[in-house]
Amino acid sequence: MKQYEVEILDAKTREKLCFLDKVEPHATIAEIKNLFTKSHPQWYPARQSLRLDPKGKSLKDEDVLQKLPVGTTATFYFRDLGAQISWVTVFLTEYAGPLFIYLLFYFRVPFIYGRKYDFTSSRHTVVHLACVCHSFHYVKRLLETLFVHRFSHGTMPLRNIFKNCTYYWGFAAWMAYYINHPLYTPPTYGAQQVKLALAIFVICQLGNFSIHMALRGPAAGRVQDPEDPVPHQEPLHVALPAGVLPQLYLRGGILDRLCHHDAVSPSGPFLPGGLHPDDHLGQRQAPQLSEGVPRLPTPAHAYHPLLAL
């Protein structure tokens, strides 16, 4: 079986960065990245993008050398993706922040509403109920990140976490400020409105959880550990073979229409007493997530829930 010679050039300057001799034909791109890291430790595998053309698409880690359109001397072009961070770390940071920030406003810590309100409690039951619902949602998301979600790819660019956290943390603070304000007044329609919003919140949470469980499995192929150094930029809950969508489109039910995947906004679209203020801007973020899931194919006649991403 013939062996390959692999040269890796800088995609911008065309400078030769690395030459690998006697590479096995069944070697994957992930293995080539690991070999490249030995000579350039500053570019750990998660930072590397290897491609056949300087302006082409990045090769997948699972691509096999002998199946690529290269000769016995394969030339790859390298681009630095920048510092990377684990998707598990990203999710935990995004969801722990709103939980902590909301409680700061709920307990009215000093320097928020004025000294006479420090550590006082609201007299309205709906305010306490809203805190329970908000906390439940983010505790649920943290537990799902640890025990439910599966990641086919391990990392994302570090710079993106600042945008993501600004979105989650900022809207949590905005919402918490008004709900826990000493001058807050209960909903216009009283207990009926609170009970209706609470019922919708519970339905959405159950639906959101059911979709996360549906996306979790059964998984086909290798499911990558988040700590695995083999990288990619986009997250996936589960790796699926082409054309297979097990349990992904659940036809016709109310949970499907209200709660498909993350159609529920970060704190649920409803908290008792009103709409979550980040709902509309959250929908603007949704297409970015759907575009980042390339291995979930869409059949020509697929059913699309009304509120699906």
Coordinates of C-alpha atoms in Angstrom, one line a residue:
M1 CA 0.0 0.0 0.0
K2 CA 1.5 3.3 -1.1
Q3 CA 2.3 6.0 1.5
Y4 CA 1.7 9.7 1.0
E5 CA 3.8 12.8 1.5
V6 CA 1.9 15.7 2.9
E7 CA 3.0 19.3 2.8
I8 CA 1.1 22.0 4.6
L9 CA 1.3 25.6 3.4
D10 CA 0.1 28.8 4.8
A11 CA -3.1 29.8 3.0
K12 CA -2.2 33.5 2.9
T13 CA 1.6 33.5 2.3
R14 CA 2.0 30.1 0.7
E15 CA 4.9 29.5 3.1
K16 CA 5.7 25.9 3.8
L17 CA 4.8 25.2 7.4
C18 CA 5.2 21.5 7.6
F19 CA 6.2 18.4 5.6
L20 CA 5.0 15.0 6.7
D21 CA 6.7 11.9 5.2
K22 CA 5.2 8.4 4.9
V23 CA 1.7 9.2 5.9
E24 CA -0.6 6.2 5.8
P25 CA -3.3 6.4 3.1
H26 CA -6.1 5.7 5.6
A27 CA -5.0 8.6 7.8
T28 CA -7.8 11.1 8.5
I29 CA -7.6 14.9 8.5
A30 CA -7.8 14.8 12.3
E31 CA -4.7 12.6 12.5
I32 CA -2.9 14.9 10.1
K33 CA -3.8 17.9 12.3
N34 CA -2.3 16.1 15.3
L35 CA 0.9 15.4 13.4
F36 CA 1.0 19.1 12.4
T37 CA 0.6 20.1 16.0
K38 CA 3.8 18.3 17.0
S39 CA 5.8 20.7 14.9
H40 CA 3.7 23.8 15.7
P41 CA 2.3 23.4 19.2
Q42 CA 0.8 26.9 19.2
W43 CA -1.7 25.7 16.6
Y44 CA -3.5 22.9 18.5
P45 CA -6.0 20.9 16.4
A46 CA -9.0 23.0 17.4
R47 CA -7.4 26.0 15.8
Q48 CA -6.6 24.4 12.5
S49 CA -8.5 24.6 9.2
L50 CA -7.0 22.5 6.4
R51 CA -8.3 22.8 2.9
L52 CA -7.3 21.7 -0.6
D53 CA -7.6 25.2 -2.0
P54 CA -6.5 28.4 -0.2
K55 CA -10.0 29.9 -0.6
G56 CA -11.9 26.6 -0.4
K57 CA -13.9 24.9 2.3
S58 CA -12.3 23.3 5.4
L59 CA -11.9 19.6 5.2
K60 CA -13.8 17.5 7.7
D61 CA -11.9 15.8 10.4
E62 CA -13.2 12.4 9.3
D63 CA -12.1 12.8 5.7
V64 CA -9.6 10.1 4.7
L65 CA -6.5 11.0 2.9
Q66 CA -6.7 8.4 0.1
K67 CA -10.3 9.4 -0.7
L68 CA -9.3 13.0 -1.4
P69 CA -8.5 14.3 -4.9
V70 CA -4.7 14.5 -4.2
G71 CA -1.7 12.7 -5.6
T72 CA 1.0 10.9 -3.7
T73 CA 2.2 14.3 -2.5
A74 CA -0.8 16.0 -1.0
T75 CA -0.8 19.7 -0.5
F76 CA -3.0 21.3 2.2
Y77 CA -3.5 24.9 3.0
F78 CA -3.7 26.0 6.6
R79 CA -5.7 28.8 8.2
D80 CA -5.7 29.6 11.9
L81 CA -9.2 29.7 13.3
G82 CA -8.1 31.5 16.4
A83 CA -8.5 30.6 20.1
Q84 CA -11.2 28.0 20.7
I85 CA -13.4 27.1 23.6
S86 CA -15.4 24.0 24.4
W87 CA -19.1 24.1 23.6
V88 CA -19.9 22.6 27.0
T89 CA -18.1 25.6 28.6
V90 CA -20.0 28.0 26.4
F91 CA -23.4 26.6 27.3
L92 CA -22.6 26.5 31.0
T93 CA -21.4 30.1 30.9
E94 CA -24.4 31.3 28.9
Y95 CA -26.9 29.7 31.3
A96 CA -25.2 30.2 34.6
G97 CA -25.0 33.9 34.1
P98 CA -28.8 34.6 33.7
L99 CA -29.5 32.4 36.7
F100 CA -27.1 34.3 38.9
I101 CA -27.9 37.8 37.5
Y102 CA -31.7 37.4 38.0
L103 CA -31.2 36.4 41.7
L104 CA -29.2 39.6 42.3
F105 CA -32.3 41.6 41.3
Y106 CA -34.7 39.3 43.1
F107 CA -32.9 39.6 46.4
R108 CA -32.4 43.3 45.8
V109 CA -28.8 43.5 46.5
P110 CA -27.4 46.9 47.3
F111 CA -26.8 49.5 44.5
I112 CA -29.6 48.4 42.3
Y113 CA -32.9 50.0 43.5
G114 CA -31.8 52.2 46.3
R115 CA -30.6 51.7 49.9
K116 CA -34.0 51.6 51.5
Y117 CA -34.9 48.6 49.3
D118 CA -31.7 46.6 50.0
F119 CA -32.5 42.9 50.7
T120 CA -36.2 43.6 50.9
S121 CA -38.8 41.3 49.4
S122 CA -41.7 42.0 47.0
R123 CA -45.2 41.7 48.4
H124 CA -46.5 40.3 45.1
T125 CA -46.8 36.5 44.8
V126 CA -46.4 36.7 41.0
V127 CA -42.8 38.1 41.5
H128 CA -41.8 35.1 43.5
L129 CA -43.4 32.8 41.0
A130 CA -41.6 34.4 38.2
C131 CA -38.3 33.9 40.0
V132 CA -39.1 30.2 40.5
C133 CA -39.9 29.8 36.8
H134 CA -36.8 31.7 35.6
S135 CA -34.6 29.7 37.9
F136 CA -36.2 26.4 36.9
H137 CA -35.6 27.1 33.2
Y138 CA -31.9 27.8 33.6
V139 CA -31.2 25.0 36.0
K140 CA -32.9 22.8 33.5
R141 CA -30.7 24.1 30.7
L142 CA -27.5 23.6 32.8
L143 CA -28.5 20.0 33.6
E144 CA -29.3 19.3 30.0
T145 CA -25.9 20.6 29.0
L146 CA -24.3 18.2 31.4
F147 CA -26.4 15.1 31.0
V148 CA -28.6 15.4 27.8
H149 CA -26.8 17.2 25.0
R150 CA -24.4 15.4 22.8
F151 CA -21.7 17.3 20.9
S152 CA -20.4 16.0 17.6
H153 CA -17.9 18.9 17.5
G154 CA -16.0 20.1 20.5
T155 CA -15.3 23.8 20.1
M156 CA -16.2 27.3 18.9
P157 CA -14.1 30.5 18.4
L158 CA -13.5 32.1 21.8
R159 CA -14.6 35.5 20.6
N160 CA -18.1 34.3 20.0
I161 CA -18.7 33.7 23.7
F162 CA -18.7 37.4 24.4
K163 CA -21.6 38.0 21.9
N164 CA -23.5 35.0 23.3
C165 CA -23.1 36.0 26.9
T166 CA -24.0 39.6 26.2
Y167 CA -27.3 38.4 24.7
Y168 CA -28.3 36.0 27.5
W169 CA -26.9 38.0 30.4
G170 CA -28.1 41.4 29.1
F171 CA -31.7 40.3 28.6
A172 CA -31.8 38.5 31.9
A173 CA -30.8 41.7 33.7
W174 CA -33.3 43.8 31.7
M175 CA -36.1 41.5 32.5
A176 CA -35.1 41.0 36.1
Y177 CA -34.9 44.8 36.7
Y178 CA -38.5 45.4 35.9
I179 CA -40.1 42.3 37.4
N180 CA -38.3 42.7 40.7
H181 CA -38.6 46.5 40.9
P182 CA -40.1 47.9 44.1
L183 CA -42.8 49.7 42.1
Y184 CA -43.8 46.6 40.1
T185 CA -47.5 46.1 39.8
P186 CA -49.2 42.8 39.1
P187 CA -50.7 41.9 35.6
T188 CA -53.7 43.8 34.5
Y189 CA -56.0 40.7 34.5
G190 CA -54.8 39.5 37.8
A191 CA -54.8 35.8 38.8
Q192 CA -56.3 34.6 35.5
Q193 CA -53.5 36.1 33.5
V194 CA -50.9 34.7 35.8
K195 CA -52.4 31.2 35.7
L196 CA -52.6 31.3 31.9
A197 CA -49.0 32.4 31.5
L198 CA -47.8 29.8 34.0
A199 CA -49.7 27.0 32.1
I200 CA -48.1 28.1 28.8
F201 CA -44.7 28.3 30.5
V202 CA -45.0 24.7 31.8
I203 CA -46.2 23.5 28.3
C204 CA -43.3 25.2 26.6
Q205 CA -40.7 23.8 29.1
L206 CA -42.1 20.2 28.7
G207 CA -42.1 20.6 25.0
N208 CA -38.6 22.0 24.9
F209 CA -37.3 19.2 27.1
S210 CA -39.0 16.6 24.9
I211 CA -37.4 18.0 21.7
H212 CA -34.0 18.0 23.4
M213 CA -34.5 14.3 24.3
A214 CA -35.6 13.6 20.7
L215 CA -32.5 15.2 19.3
R216 CA -30.3 13.3 21.7
G217 CA -30.7 10.0 20.2
P218 CA -30.4 7.4 19.1
A219 CA -27.1 8.6 17.7
A220 CA -25.5 7.1 14.7
G221 CA -21.8 7.0 14.4
R222 CA -19.2 8.5 16.7
V223 CA -20.3 11.0 19.3
Q224 CA -17.4 13.2 20.2
D225 CA -16.5 14.0 23.8
P226 CA -16.5 17.8 24.4
E227 CA -13.0 17.4 25.8
D228 CA -11.7 15.6 22.7
P229 CA -9.2 17.9 21.0
V230 CA -10.5 17.0 17.6
P231 CA -12.4 20.2 16.7
H232 CA -15.0 21.9 14.6
Q233 CA -16.7 25.3 14.8
E234 CA -20.4 24.3 14.9
P235 CA -22.4 22.5 17.6
L236 CA -24.6 19.5 17.0
H237 CA -26.7 17.6 19.5
V238 CA -26.3 14.4 17.6
A239 CA -24.6 13.1 14.5
L240 CA -27.0 11.6 12.0
P241 CA -26.4 9.8 8.7
A242 CA -27.6 11.6 5.6
G243 CA -31.4 11.4 5.1
V244 CA -32.2 10.1 8.6
L245 CA -34.2 12.2 11.0
P246 CA -35.2 10.0 13.9
Q247 CA -37.9 11.6 16.0
L248 CA -36.9 15.0 14.7
Y249 CA -40.2 16.0 13.1
L250 CA -43.1 15.2 15.5
R251 CA -46.2 15.9 13.5
G252 CA -49.1 17.9 14.6
G253 CA -48.9 18.2 18.4
I254 CA -49.2 21.4 20.3
L255 CA -45.8 20.7 21.9
D256 CA -44.3 20.5 18.5
R257 CA -45.8 23.8 17.4
L258 CA -44.9 25.7 20.6
C259 CA -41.6 24.1 21.5
H260 CA -39.6 22.7 18.6
H261 CA -36.0 22.7 19.7
D262 CA -35.1 26.2 20.9
A263 CA -38.2 28.0 19.6
V264 CA -38.8 28.7 23.3
S265 CA -36.8 31.8 24.1
P266 CA -34.0 31.6 26.6
S267 CA -36.3 32.0 29.6
G268 CA -39.4 30.6 27.9
P269 CA -41.5 32.9 25.9
F270 CA -43.8 33.5 28.9
L271 CA -43.1 34.2 32.5
P272 CA -46.2 34.7 34.8
G273 CA -47.3 38.2 34.1
G274 CA -46.1 38.8 30.6
L275 CA -44.0 38.1 27.5
H276 CA -40.3 37.7 27.8
P277 CA -38.7 40.8 26.4
D278 CA -36.0 39.1 24.4
D279 CA -38.3 36.9 22.4
H280 CA -38.2 38.8 19.1
L281 CA -34.4 39.4 19.1
G282 CA -33.9 35.8 20.0
Q283 CA -35.6 34.8 16.8
R284 CA -33.0 36.8 14.9
Q285 CA -30.3 34.5 16.5
A286 CA -32.2 31.4 15.5
P287 CA -31.2 31.3 11.8
Q288 CA -27.5 31.4 12.8
L289 CA -28.0 28.2 14.8
S290 CA -29.8 26.4 12.1
E291 CA -27.2 27.4 9.6
G292 CA -24.6 25.9 11.9
V293 CA -26.0 22.4 11.8
P294 CA -24.9 21.1 8.4
R295 CA -25.4 17.4 9.2
L296 CA -29.2 17.7 9.7
P297 CA -30.5 17.4 6.2
T298 CA -33.9 18.7 5.2
P299 CA -36.0 16.3 3.0
A300 CA -37.9 17.8 0.1
H301 CA -41.3 17.3 1.7
A302 CA -40.3 17.6 5.3
Y303 CA -42.8 18.8 7.8
H304 CA -41.9 22.1 9.4
P305 CA -43.5 23.2 12.7
L306 CA -44.7 26.8 12.6
L307 CA -42.2 27.9 15.2
A308 CA -39.3 25.7 14.2
L309 CA -35.9 27.3 13.6

